[in-house]
């Protein structure tokens, strides 16, 4: 369980997010405006701060800058309005760790909350990622399943790396598009699906136990069976 | 046209100023002429009197007094003669009727009481007196009236010409003002009709090239542009409504089915269908908002050097597995290095949209060629397909928002892909060309060379 601060002025969005996150076992507290949000974020410890970019009074971006200036290191996920590329760029520059375009599905939010919430324990120097008998060496760019080495295309390697960095957690299609391809738009094709099936064919071959799983309506995950 | 409008108009004010300036110039010229005539006439008189004086003095000296007296008498008989009076040494008049009794020597003016008005004050005679060899005085005079007459003739000529010029200036000003006003009225009434909603109205244009015509042409260009934009907005809102109605109707139907269903899995299925339809709607919205954002041009503030070859490779790599899995072919040729100032994300999106279009329209056996070409004049990033191609008239319309060239709308998509590419091209000051590649279409983003770096 993680303690999450949600700074959101819109009642409906707040109710939707709080209900969803509580159902998956998170502890959510809400600030109704930027001022309250700043007060709570700098005065208490949270595992994650979720900020709306657009708020009357103190907006999300100014709040984020103030919070970061105050030395708060908790990961920040920012909600931005649809069609506002500038918000994403300025938000990331101001110290947000991830962003989510409204409207979003709960599965997408949950995946990102989980990815951010557990980012801390991952040590930077951790160069080999392991899931069951699958290992990925980030420095030497080697992938092994059991005893055999697996050849992956650069893009396939990045995709598997992203999945394994989030082992046990769901990674959504949009997250993969952003992180593996650096596409901040939806290219309307099955790029992700096609790449997943390719690495699945290489990794989960034959009688091996499947490690890459599709979570219907949410995304993909790598985990030991 | 009401007269008071003519008099209060800008050009009437200008005409009045011109007329006033003309009058001032005339008065100055008239005064100068008047002065000049006066002194010229007087000089002439003095000359005549002086030469007469020297002739008569000569006569007295050479022929003797009686002969001179006879000569004076004879002269007095000729019409237009000067006036004379010869005094002896005692001051008695020998000959002549000049009405001066004791003239001062040299030049003098003599007031002559006017025969009719008896008014004094005007210097009517110019008298020249000299001592004669016999000790008397000879006075010769000329009537200044003669000079006055010339002066007043000149003055009245100036007056009449001036009056005529003033009248002409005012009349010309009036006519010019009325003409200009009529043209302005044509402009403003045309604009009023446009304001009232008649977008087809155009300002009358003449072949001439004066300033009013230039304004008229500029207004017409503006009206054509506005007309186009209004028509576009109207068409886009109709198309948006149309494109949204279908998925929203499906959403409604699915939700109704779900609500009516007694069976939980069936209800879930209905909701999932509704969700995916809503996602379609949101995709259309996202594309529209993206288009609006790109067109607003804010992204230009964070332009950076973009390696086009790298972008092309990234996008092509992303699509290739997908394409090959469907038995289509995607080929990338980018041996040149070209950098532009831009937004890598947006260029990637433009290229992605072009590739999607190519794949969509070329269908099953699609072969898509992506090429990055550089010449001295330009850099081209082009995507060529082997589909059925586009008709010429379609190519011109293709980049407009919501245009889907297949009228049956059998091909999916919101019809915004190419508009987004066109907007990205405009943002990057590149040109979007759609060329006939027989078979298929070649879509190219072309940057003029000066915007392109080699580094």
XYZ file of C-alpha atoms in Angstrom:
680
model
C 0.000 0.000 0.000
C 1.171 3.436 -0.869
C 0.146 6.791 0.513
C -0.916 8.973 -2.390
C -1.776 12.681 -2.461
C -4.239 13.636 -5.163
C -4.419 17.357 -5.948
C -7.481 17.714 -8.133
C -10.199 20.378 -8.153
C -12.692 18.465 -10.278
C -15.057 16.469 -8.063
C -15.927 13.788 -10.619
C -12.332 13.058 -11.592
C -11.278 13.040 -7.942
C -14.078 10.651 -6.958
C -13.223 8.337 -9.885
C -9.508 8.279 -9.100
C -9.974 7.879 -5.333
C -12.498 5.096 -5.671
C -10.370 3.219 -8.190
C -7.111 3.553 -6.270
C -8.735 2.568 -2.963
C -10.182 -0.534 -4.603
C -6.692 -1.645 -5.625
C -5.538 -1.081 -2.065
C -3.909 2.344 -2.155
C -4.382 4.982 0.484
C -5.452 8.226 -1.189
C -5.814 11.663 0.298
C -7.135 14.576 -1.620
C -6.367 18.272 -1.743
C -9.039 20.353 -3.431
C -6.846 23.120 -4.737
C -3.247 24.042 -5.384
C -2.764 25.929 -2.125
C -3.989 23.034 -0.026
C -1.963 20.689 -2.200
C 1.232 22.645 -1.622
C 0.598 22.686 2.127
C 0.013 18.935 2.294
C 2.775 17.968 -0.124
C 5.439 19.928 1.752
C 4.162 19.077 5.235
C 3.648 15.333 4.985
C 5.290 12.251 3.499
C 3.679 10.738 0.434
C 4.799 7.880 -1.765
C 3.321 9.600 -4.825
C 1.757 12.913 -5.692
C -0.836 13.128 -8.455
C -1.374 16.674 -9.724
C -3.863 18.189 -12.074
C -2.164 20.628 -14.449
C -5.190 22.901 -14.705
C -6.503 24.247 -11.430
C -7.915 27.605 -10.460
C -5.611 29.655 -8.250
C -2.289 27.875 -7.882
C -2.021 25.672 -10.990
C -0.331 22.281 -11.147
C 2.836 23.509 -12.799
C 3.515 26.266 -10.234
C 2.640 23.860 -7.445
C 5.070 21.303 -8.852
C 7.874 23.864 -9.050
C 7.206 24.999 -5.476
C 7.105 21.408 -4.206
C 10.365 20.522 -5.956
C 11.959 23.756 -4.710
C 10.979 22.743 -1.205
C 13.015 19.576 -1.640
C 10.178 17.087 -1.944
C 11.431 14.086 -3.908
C 8.252 12.010 -4.064
C 7.427 10.974 -7.618
C 4.863 13.190 -9.325
C 2.326 12.130 -11.917
C 0.676 15.003 -13.726
C -2.701 15.060 -15.433
C -2.707 17.197 -18.562
C -5.503 18.217 -20.875
C -5.916 16.532 -24.222
C -4.126 18.244 -27.061
C -1.705 20.123 -24.856
C 1.765 18.994 -25.892
C 3.302 22.020 -24.217
C 1.920 20.910 -20.852
C 3.700 17.590 -21.091
C 7.015 19.191 -21.965
C 6.802 21.952 -19.357
C 5.551 19.485 -16.736
C 8.464 17.113 -17.275
C 10.864 20.041 -17.231
C 9.416 21.259 -13.943
C 10.115 17.897 -12.346
C 7.133 15.656 -13.047
C 8.042 11.983 -13.402
C 5.198 11.021 -15.670
C 2.114 12.521 -17.213
C -1.287 11.247 -18.186
C -3.619 12.854 -20.679
C -7.232 13.320 -19.604
C -9.473 11.472 -20.161
C -7.637 8.292 -19.189
C -8.695 4.775 -18.373
C -8.250 3.594 -14.828
C -6.041 0.744 -16.025
C -3.660 3.302 -17.512
C -3.584 5.343 -14.298
C -3.102 2.285 -12.144
C -0.225 1.010 -14.263
C 1.537 4.365 -14.062
C 0.902 4.735 -10.335
C 2.424 1.314 -9.757
C 5.370 2.006 -12.003
C 6.119 5.282 -10.226
C 5.442 4.002 -6.731
C 8.001 1.259 -6.941
C 10.601 3.102 -8.903
C 12.568 3.987 -5.766
C 13.734 0.534 -4.631
C 15.261 -0.138 -8.049
C 18.933 0.549 -7.680
C 20.519 2.471 -10.528
C 23.491 0.139 -10.601
C 21.276 -2.860 -11.042
C 22.477 -3.910 -14.452
C 21.001 -7.360 -14.782
C 17.262 -7.823 -14.647
C 16.011 -11.286 -13.782
C 12.584 -12.859 -13.977
C 12.507 -16.598 -13.338
C 15.060 -18.067 -15.765
C 14.990 -15.010 -18.025
C 17.801 -12.523 -17.582
C 18.628 -9.301 -19.320
C 22.040 -7.680 -19.037
C 21.527 -3.967 -19.564
C 25.188 -3.183 -20.079
C 26.212 -5.955 -22.398
C 22.773 -6.033 -23.969
C 22.455 -9.783 -23.589
C 19.279 -11.740 -23.030
C 19.254 -15.338 -21.824
C 16.446 -17.708 -21.206
C 17.728 -20.627 -19.187
C 20.881 -21.783 -20.936
C 20.259 -20.301 -24.322
C 21.090 -16.842 -25.494
C 18.364 -14.946 -27.305
C 18.969 -12.498 -30.153
C 16.764 -9.429 -30.043
C 16.545 -6.442 -32.356
C 17.441 -3.156 -30.607
C 13.784 -2.124 -30.371
C 12.800 -5.551 -29.082
C 15.530 -5.333 -26.459
C 14.241 -1.921 -25.291
C 10.720 -3.325 -25.075
C 11.757 -6.312 -22.995
C 13.921 -4.094 -20.804
C 10.966 -1.826 -20.087
C 8.770 -4.789 -19.238
C 11.415 -6.308 -16.974
C 12.109 -3.022 -15.198
C 8.449 -3.220 -14.229
C 8.412 -6.961 -13.633
C 5.245 -8.062 -11.898
C 3.500 -4.846 -12.809
C 1.388 -3.978 -15.802
C 2.894 -1.792 -18.510
C 0.354 -0.251 -20.846
C 0.575 0.105 -24.594
C 0.795 3.898 -24.284
C 3.635 3.620 -21.756
C 5.512 1.358 -24.162
C 4.923 3.730 -27.082
C 6.282 6.626 -25.018
C 9.226 4.848 -23.481
C 10.354 2.435 -26.168
C 9.534 4.407 -29.305
C 9.393 7.930 -27.908
C 6.056 8.331 -29.673
C 3.878 10.806 -27.825
C 1.003 10.227 -30.172
C -1.002 7.156 -31.042
C 0.256 5.784 -34.348
C -2.929 3.770 -34.807
C -1.099 0.591 -35.650
C -0.241 -2.615 -33.940
C 3.435 -1.771 -33.489
C 3.367 -2.738 -29.830
C 1.337 -5.878 -30.378
C 3.572 -6.974 -33.233
C 6.754 -6.433 -31.228
C 5.307 -8.200 -28.224
C 4.412 -11.223 -30.278
C 7.907 -11.225 -31.775
C 9.724 -11.222 -28.440
C 7.163 -13.638 -27.075
C 8.002 -15.979 -29.937
C 11.683 -15.684 -29.115
C 11.412 -15.929 -25.331
C 8.412 -18.071 -24.559
C 9.195 -20.681 -27.185
C 8.152 -24.248 -27.271
C 7.433 -25.822 -23.979
C 8.860 -22.992 -21.872
C 6.623 -21.465 -19.283
C 5.139 -18.224 -20.571
C 6.663 -15.162 -18.887
C 5.136 -12.413 -21.005
C 1.449 -12.029 -20.313
C -1.242 -9.928 -21.868
C -3.573 -8.340 -19.351
C -6.796 -7.786 -21.220
C -7.894 -4.182 -21.398
C -4.775 -3.004 -19.557
C -1.430 -3.940 -21.052
C 1.412 -6.399 -20.687
C 3.384 -7.790 -17.836
C 6.419 -9.953 -17.344
C 6.288 -12.215 -14.327
C 7.241 -15.664 -13.202
C 4.353 -18.089 -13.521
C -25.518 61.140 -51.942
C -26.246 64.008 -49.612
C -24.431 67.273 -50.202
C -23.406 67.827 -46.604
C -21.501 64.543 -46.784
C -19.561 65.873 -49.745
C -18.590 68.949 -47.737
C -17.612 67.096 -44.604
C -15.589 64.430 -46.357
C -11.816 64.128 -46.202
C -11.314 64.959 -49.855
C -13.521 68.072 -49.556
C -11.274 69.304 -46.765
C -8.266 68.644 -48.971
C -9.915 70.464 -51.904
C -10.664 73.478 -49.681
C -7.077 73.596 -48.498
C -5.836 73.421 -52.087
C -8.216 76.206 -53.156
C -7.057 78.415 -50.285
C -3.411 77.807 -51.147
C -4.162 78.571 -54.797
C -5.748 81.891 -53.799
C -2.836 82.858 -51.597
C -0.453 82.086 -54.469
C -2.601 84.172 -56.801
C -2.701 87.126 -54.446
C 1.053 87.048 -53.996
C 1.608 86.803 -57.758
C -0.935 89.605 -58.382
C 0.733 91.902 -55.884
C 4.121 91.252 -57.442
C 2.744 91.942 -60.937
C 1.009 95.095 -59.679
C 4.235 96.390 -58.156
C 6.206 95.518 -61.243
C 3.705 97.162 -63.616
C 3.623 100.313 -61.538
C 7.344 100.840 -61.535
C 7.734 99.798 -65.174
C 5.049 102.324 -66.268
C 6.601 105.069 -64.189
C 10.051 104.351 -65.575
C 8.695 104.546 -69.080
C 7.052 107.911 -68.334
C 10.216 109.283 -66.772
C 12.198 108.159 -69.770
C 9.812 109.858 -72.179
C 9.682 113.076 -70.155
C 13.436 113.188 -69.749
C 14.123 112.734 -73.469
C 11.509 115.408 -74.295
C 13.195 117.717 -71.832
C 16.621 117.267 -73.378
C 15.171 117.708 -76.884
C 13.486 120.986 -75.950
C 16.509 122.309 -74.044
C 18.517 121.587 -77.165
C 15.928 123.404 -79.223
C 16.121 126.477 -76.915
C 19.913 126.474 -76.951
C 20.273 125.978 -80.696
C 17.213 127.541 -82.301
C 16.424 130.119 -79.682
C 13.444 130.657 -77.427
C 10.812 131.672 -80.010
C 11.480 128.563 -82.103
C 11.237 126.422 -78.980
C 7.926 128.028 -78.043
C 6.638 127.314 -81.518
C 7.834 123.723 -81.253
C 6.051 123.326 -77.883
C 2.867 124.691 -79.345
C 3.050 122.279 -82.236
C 3.615 119.374 -79.833
C 0.697 120.387 -77.673
C -1.583 119.971 -80.689
C -0.714 116.295 -81.229
C -3.047 113.889 -79.499
C -1.610 112.043 -76.533
C 0.993 114.738 -76.091
C 2.808 115.476 -72.860
C 1.920 118.613 -70.947
C 4.254 121.600 -70.985
C 4.775 124.935 -69.320
C 7.599 127.282 -69.979
C 8.321 130.149 -67.599
C 10.612 133.071 -68.233
C 13.147 134.277 -65.735
C 10.456 136.284 -63.949
C 8.144 133.383 -63.596
C 5.712 134.480 -66.278
C 4.274 131.761 -68.480
C 5.586 131.818 -72.008
C 3.683 128.833 -73.301
C 1.814 125.761 -72.024
C -1.070 124.949 -69.766
C 0.481 122.610 -67.241
C -1.373 123.515 -64.026
C 1.680 124.193 -61.871
C 2.669 127.666 -60.867
C 6.081 127.242 -59.273
C 7.379 123.833 -59.900
C 10.212 122.522 -57.825
C 13.209 121.629 -59.919
C 13.685 117.980 -60.745
C 10.946 115.362 -60.366
C 7.709 116.001 -58.493
C 4.186 114.702 -58.299
C 1.263 117.000 -58.635
C -2.233 116.320 -57.336
C -4.747 117.189 -59.933
C -8.264 117.785 -58.676
C -10.394 115.204 -60.424
C -12.725 116.769 -62.869
C -15.648 114.678 -61.738
C -15.097 113.915 -58.076
C -12.954 116.932 -57.205
C -11.080 114.593 -55.006
C -7.502 115.273 -54.129
C -4.755 113.017 -52.919
C -3.954 110.976 -55.955
C -0.710 112.046 -57.534
C -1.934 112.460 -61.035
C 0.923 114.201 -62.793
C 4.571 113.420 -62.866
C 6.378 116.688 -63.443
C 10.012 117.254 -64.429
C 11.379 120.794 -64.278
C 14.697 122.199 -65.388
C 16.210 125.617 -65.645
C 16.394 126.821 -69.244
C 19.525 128.437 -70.720
C 17.664 131.774 -70.574
C 17.167 131.464 -66.816
C 13.515 130.453 -66.954
C 12.037 127.059 -66.052
C 10.708 124.416 -68.368
C 8.278 121.952 -66.813
C 7.195 118.851 -68.681
C 4.669 116.426 -67.244
C 2.887 113.267 -68.120
C -0.393 112.002 -66.873
C 0.079 109.135 -64.473
C -3.469 108.051 -65.234
C -2.086 106.183 -68.183
C 0.073 104.032 -65.922
C -2.806 103.697 -63.484
C -5.001 102.419 -66.246
C -2.498 99.692 -67.133
C -2.233 98.796 -63.475
C -5.933 98.512 -62.968
C -6.270 96.493 -66.158
C -3.620 94.106 -64.843
C -5.329 93.989 -61.450
C -8.712 93.229 -62.871
C -7.203 90.569 -65.126
C -5.615 89.018 -62.049
C -8.897 89.236 -60.176
C -10.926 87.564 -62.912
C -8.391 84.862 -63.587
C -8.167 84.296 -59.836
C -11.917 84.092 -59.485
C -12.108 81.689 -62.387
C -9.296 79.550 -60.958
C -10.994 79.488 -57.566
C -14.291 78.445 -59.108
C -12.586 75.731 -61.125
C -10.658 74.517 -58.086
C -13.824 74.342 -55.998
C -15.771 72.637 -58.767
C -12.969 70.141 -59.370
C -12.727 69.545 -55.631
C -16.465 68.975 -55.421
C -16.481 66.552 -58.325
C -13.394 64.696 -57.127
C -14.874 64.455 -53.642
C -18.145 63.176 -54.999
C -16.286 60.624 -57.128
C -14.143 59.456 -54.246
C -17.185 59.325 -51.995
C -19.051 57.241 -54.523
C -16.196 54.731 -54.589
C -15.960 54.719 -50.798
C -19.715 54.179 -50.659
C -19.330 51.219 -52.993
C -16.685 49.805 -50.660
C -18.661 50.345 -47.495
C -21.930 49.061 -48.895
C -20.182 45.924 -50.163
C -18.640 45.440 -46.727
C -22.011 46.032 -45.094
C -23.496 43.279 -47.271
C -20.680 40.954 -46.179
C -21.360 41.940 -42.581
C -24.991 41.049 -43.106
C -23.895 37.556 -44.084
C -23.601 37.658 -47.859
C -20.139 36.133 -48.103
C -20.160 36.053 -51.893
C -20.159 39.863 -52.201
C -17.036 41.436 -53.627
C -15.961 45.055 -53.774
C -16.078 46.466 -57.335
C -12.601 46.319 -58.868
C -11.283 48.533 -61.639
C -8.337 47.786 -63.812
C -6.666 51.014 -62.697
C -3.978 51.071 -60.120
C -4.750 53.905 -57.709
C -4.840 53.618 -53.938
C -8.580 52.977 -53.703
C -8.244 50.144 -56.220
C -5.396 48.709 -54.167
C -7.586 48.795 -51.052
C -10.416 47.185 -53.019
C -8.170 44.394 -54.196
C -6.846 43.820 -50.669
C -10.406 43.718 -49.337
C -11.414 41.219 -51.996
C -8.460 38.981 -51.202
C -9.402 39.151 -47.540
C -13.036 38.365 -48.325
C -12.052 35.362 -50.434
C -9.892 34.078 -47.594
C -12.627 34.667 -45.011
C -15.160 33.022 -47.300
C -12.913 29.992 -47.563
C -12.361 29.822 -43.819
C -16.050 30.223 -43.037
C -16.928 27.524 -45.540
C -14.219 25.348 -44.009
C -15.477 25.877 -40.482
C -19.004 25.102 -41.605
C -17.892 21.955 -43.399
C -15.663 20.852 -40.545
C -18.391 21.257 -37.946
C -20.810 19.301 -40.112
C -18.214 16.596 -40.637
C -17.336 16.474 -36.957
C -20.993 16.143 -36.071
C -21.343 13.401 -38.650
C -18.211 11.550 -37.598
C -19.157 11.694 -33.950
C -22.789 10.750 -34.411
C -22.043 7.248 -35.614
C -19.792 6.114 -32.754
C -21.922 7.936 -30.186
C -25.031 6.197 -31.492
C -23.222 2.881 -31.134
C -22.192 3.780 -27.599
C -25.765 4.522 -26.739
C -26.989 1.281 -28.272
C -24.359 -0.771 -26.463
C -25.155 0.850 -23.141
C -28.868 0.275 -23.684
C -28.208 -3.365 -24.456
C -26.043 -3.621 -21.366
C -28.611 -1.969 -19.135
C -31.379 -4.215 -20.398
C -29.323 -7.355 -20.127
C -29.993 -9.716 -17.200
C -26.817 -11.580 -17.782
C -23.601 -10.157 -16.319
C -21.075 -11.275 -18.990
C -23.356 -9.911 -21.714
C -23.593 -6.595 -19.870
C -19.807 -6.504 -19.567
C -19.428 -7.143 -23.267
C -21.826 -4.318 -24.047
C -19.898 -1.956 -21.808
C -16.590 -2.992 -23.364
C -18.036 -2.265 -26.809
C -19.239 1.136 -25.612
C -15.780 1.831 -24.209
C -14.046 1.043 -27.448
C -16.501 3.277 -29.332
C -15.880 6.083 -26.862
C -12.167 5.582 -27.468
C -12.822 6.176 -31.175
C -14.570 9.428 -30.313
C -11.714 10.464 -28.055
C -9.218 9.662 -30.789
C -11.062 12.029 -33.129
C -11.059 14.697 -30.431
C -7.385 14.143 -29.715
C -6.573 14.499 -33.404
C -8.636 17.704 -33.664
C -7.045 19.220 -30.589
C -3.617 18.186 -31.792
C -4.318 19.829 -35.135
C -5.464 23.027 -33.417
C -2.417 23.005 -31.168
C 0.001 22.519 -34.045
C -1.691 25.271 -36.005
C -1.392 27.628 -33.028
C 2.373 27.388 -33.615
C 3.431 27.315 -29.959
C 5.744 24.369 -30.616
C 8.052 26.630 -32.618
C 9.396 28.035 -29.350
C 11.027 24.728 -28.509
C 12.414 23.847 -31.917
C 15.765 22.124 -31.857
C 18.099 20.520 -34.400
C 16.393 17.414 -35.734
C 18.267 14.663 -37.509
C 15.793 13.673 -40.224
C 17.555 10.405 -40.995
C 17.297 9.350 -37.361
C 13.607 10.236 -37.211
C 12.920 8.357 -40.433
C 14.753 5.315 -39.137
C 12.937 5.355 -35.804
C 9.524 5.607 -37.420
C 10.276 3.072 -40.156
C 11.621 0.598 -37.587
C 8.494 1.028 -35.545
C 6.250 0.203 -38.461
C 8.293 -2.452 -40.213
C 7.402 -5.527 -38.094
C 3.738 -4.637 -38.231
C 3.902 -4.116 -41.961
C 5.866 -7.270 -42.648
C 3.559 -9.327 -40.496
C 0.806 -8.378 -42.899
C 2.862 -9.300 -45.938
C 3.391 -5.666 -46.919
C 6.754 -4.104 -47.642
C 8.330 -1.058 -46.059
C 11.592 0.180 -47.475
C 13.731 2.984 -46.076
C 16.465 4.711 -48.003
C 18.240 7.496 -46.174
C 21.891 7.669 -47.081
C 22.125 11.439 -46.705
C 22.431 13.369 -43.496
C 20.116 16.311 -43.073
C 19.283 18.379 -40.030
C 16.497 20.883 -39.736
C 15.207 23.115 -36.969
C 12.057 21.529 -35.727
C 10.233 19.269 -33.337
C 11.336 15.650 -33.692
C 8.101 14.387 -32.160
C 5.960 16.225 -34.664
C 8.074 15.212 -37.644
C 7.854 11.623 -36.449
C 4.106 12.007 -36.277
C 3.945 13.516 -39.756
C 5.977 10.651 -41.169
C 3.896 8.121 -39.232
C 0.692 9.606 -40.634
C 2.060 9.467 -44.170
C 3.080 5.827 -43.702
C -0.323 4.964 -42.254
C -2.050 6.633 -45.174
C 0.144 4.798 -47.637
C -0.533 1.447 -45.960
C -4.225 2.117 -45.675
C -4.781 3.222 -49.240
C -2.395 0.762 -50.867
C -4.046 -2.124 -49.067
C -2.848 -5.697 -48.966
C 0.076 -5.745 -51.347
C 1.346 -2.371 -50.222
C 4.942 -1.480 -50.941
C 5.905 1.674 -49.159
C 9.152 3.468 -49.977
C 10.432 6.043 -47.518
C 13.247 8.145 -48.889
C 15.300 10.999 -47.514
C 16.854 12.966 -50.368
C 19.028 16.030 -50.330
C 19.880 18.302 -53.230
C 21.493 21.724 -53.378
C 18.092 23.348 -53.290
C 16.112 21.266 -50.868
C 15.702 18.281 -48.599
C 12.848 15.885 -49.254
C 11.391 13.322 -46.918
C 9.029 11.301 -49.057
C 6.701 8.361 -48.689
C 5.652 6.578 -51.860
C 3.057 3.848 -52.108
C 1.917 1.573 -54.902
C -1.796 1.998 -54.354
C -4.472 3.164 -56.727
C -3.288 6.756 -56.423
C -5.368 9.885 -56.242
C -7.159 11.867 -58.871
C -5.663 15.289 -59.515
C -8.573 17.161 -57.970
C -8.429 14.908 -54.908
C -4.762 15.642 -54.351
C -5.568 19.326 -54.011
C -8.255 18.668 -51.408
C -6.560 15.844 -49.571
C -4.899 17.932 -46.885
C -8.124 19.635 -45.805
C -9.503 18.557 -42.453
C -11.929 15.618 -42.515
C -11.525 14.931 -46.192
C -11.709 11.240 -46.784
C -11.307 10.573 -50.433
C -13.285 7.394 -50.352
C -16.844 8.724 -50.244
C -18.187 5.422 -48.953
C -16.054 6.016 -45.872
C -15.046 2.400 -46.127
C -11.533 3.296 -45.102
C -11.294 3.945 -41.388
C -9.809 7.042 -39.789
C -11.068 10.471 -38.928
C -9.744 12.059 -42.109
C -7.416 14.230 -40.079
C -4.135 12.459 -40.724
C -3.066 14.447 -43.753
C -4.364 17.726 -42.288
C -2.089 17.122 -39.332
C 0.816 16.463 -41.707
C -0.008 19.675 -43.584
C -0.153 21.627 -40.323
C 3.172 20.154 -39.185
C 4.675 21.085 -42.569
C 3.414 24.672 -42.234
C 4.771 24.864 -38.695
C 8.179 23.778 -40.023
C 7.976 26.069 -43.075
C 8.194 22.983 -45.223
C 6.019 22.217 -48.202
C 3.754 19.177 -48.351
C 3.605 17.841 -51.903
C 1.302 15.096 -53.076
C 2.554 13.829 -56.391
C 1.343 11.268 -58.841
C 3.795 8.363 -58.731
C 1.854 6.119 -61.133
C 1.060 3.800 -59.607
C 0.332 5.298 -56.257
C 1.031 8.566 -54.577
C 4.263 10.153 -53.476
C 3.804 12.433 -50.458
C 6.819 14.608 -49.738
C 7.822 17.080 -47.070
C 10.211 19.513 -48.720
C 12.471 21.900 -46.848
C 14.188 24.668 -48.774
C 17.928 24.308 -48.466
C 18.657 27.431 -46.392
C 16.734 25.867 -43.490
C 18.823 22.758 -43.644
C 22.126 22.184 -41.948
C 24.756 19.595 -42.751
C 26.306 19.011 -39.353
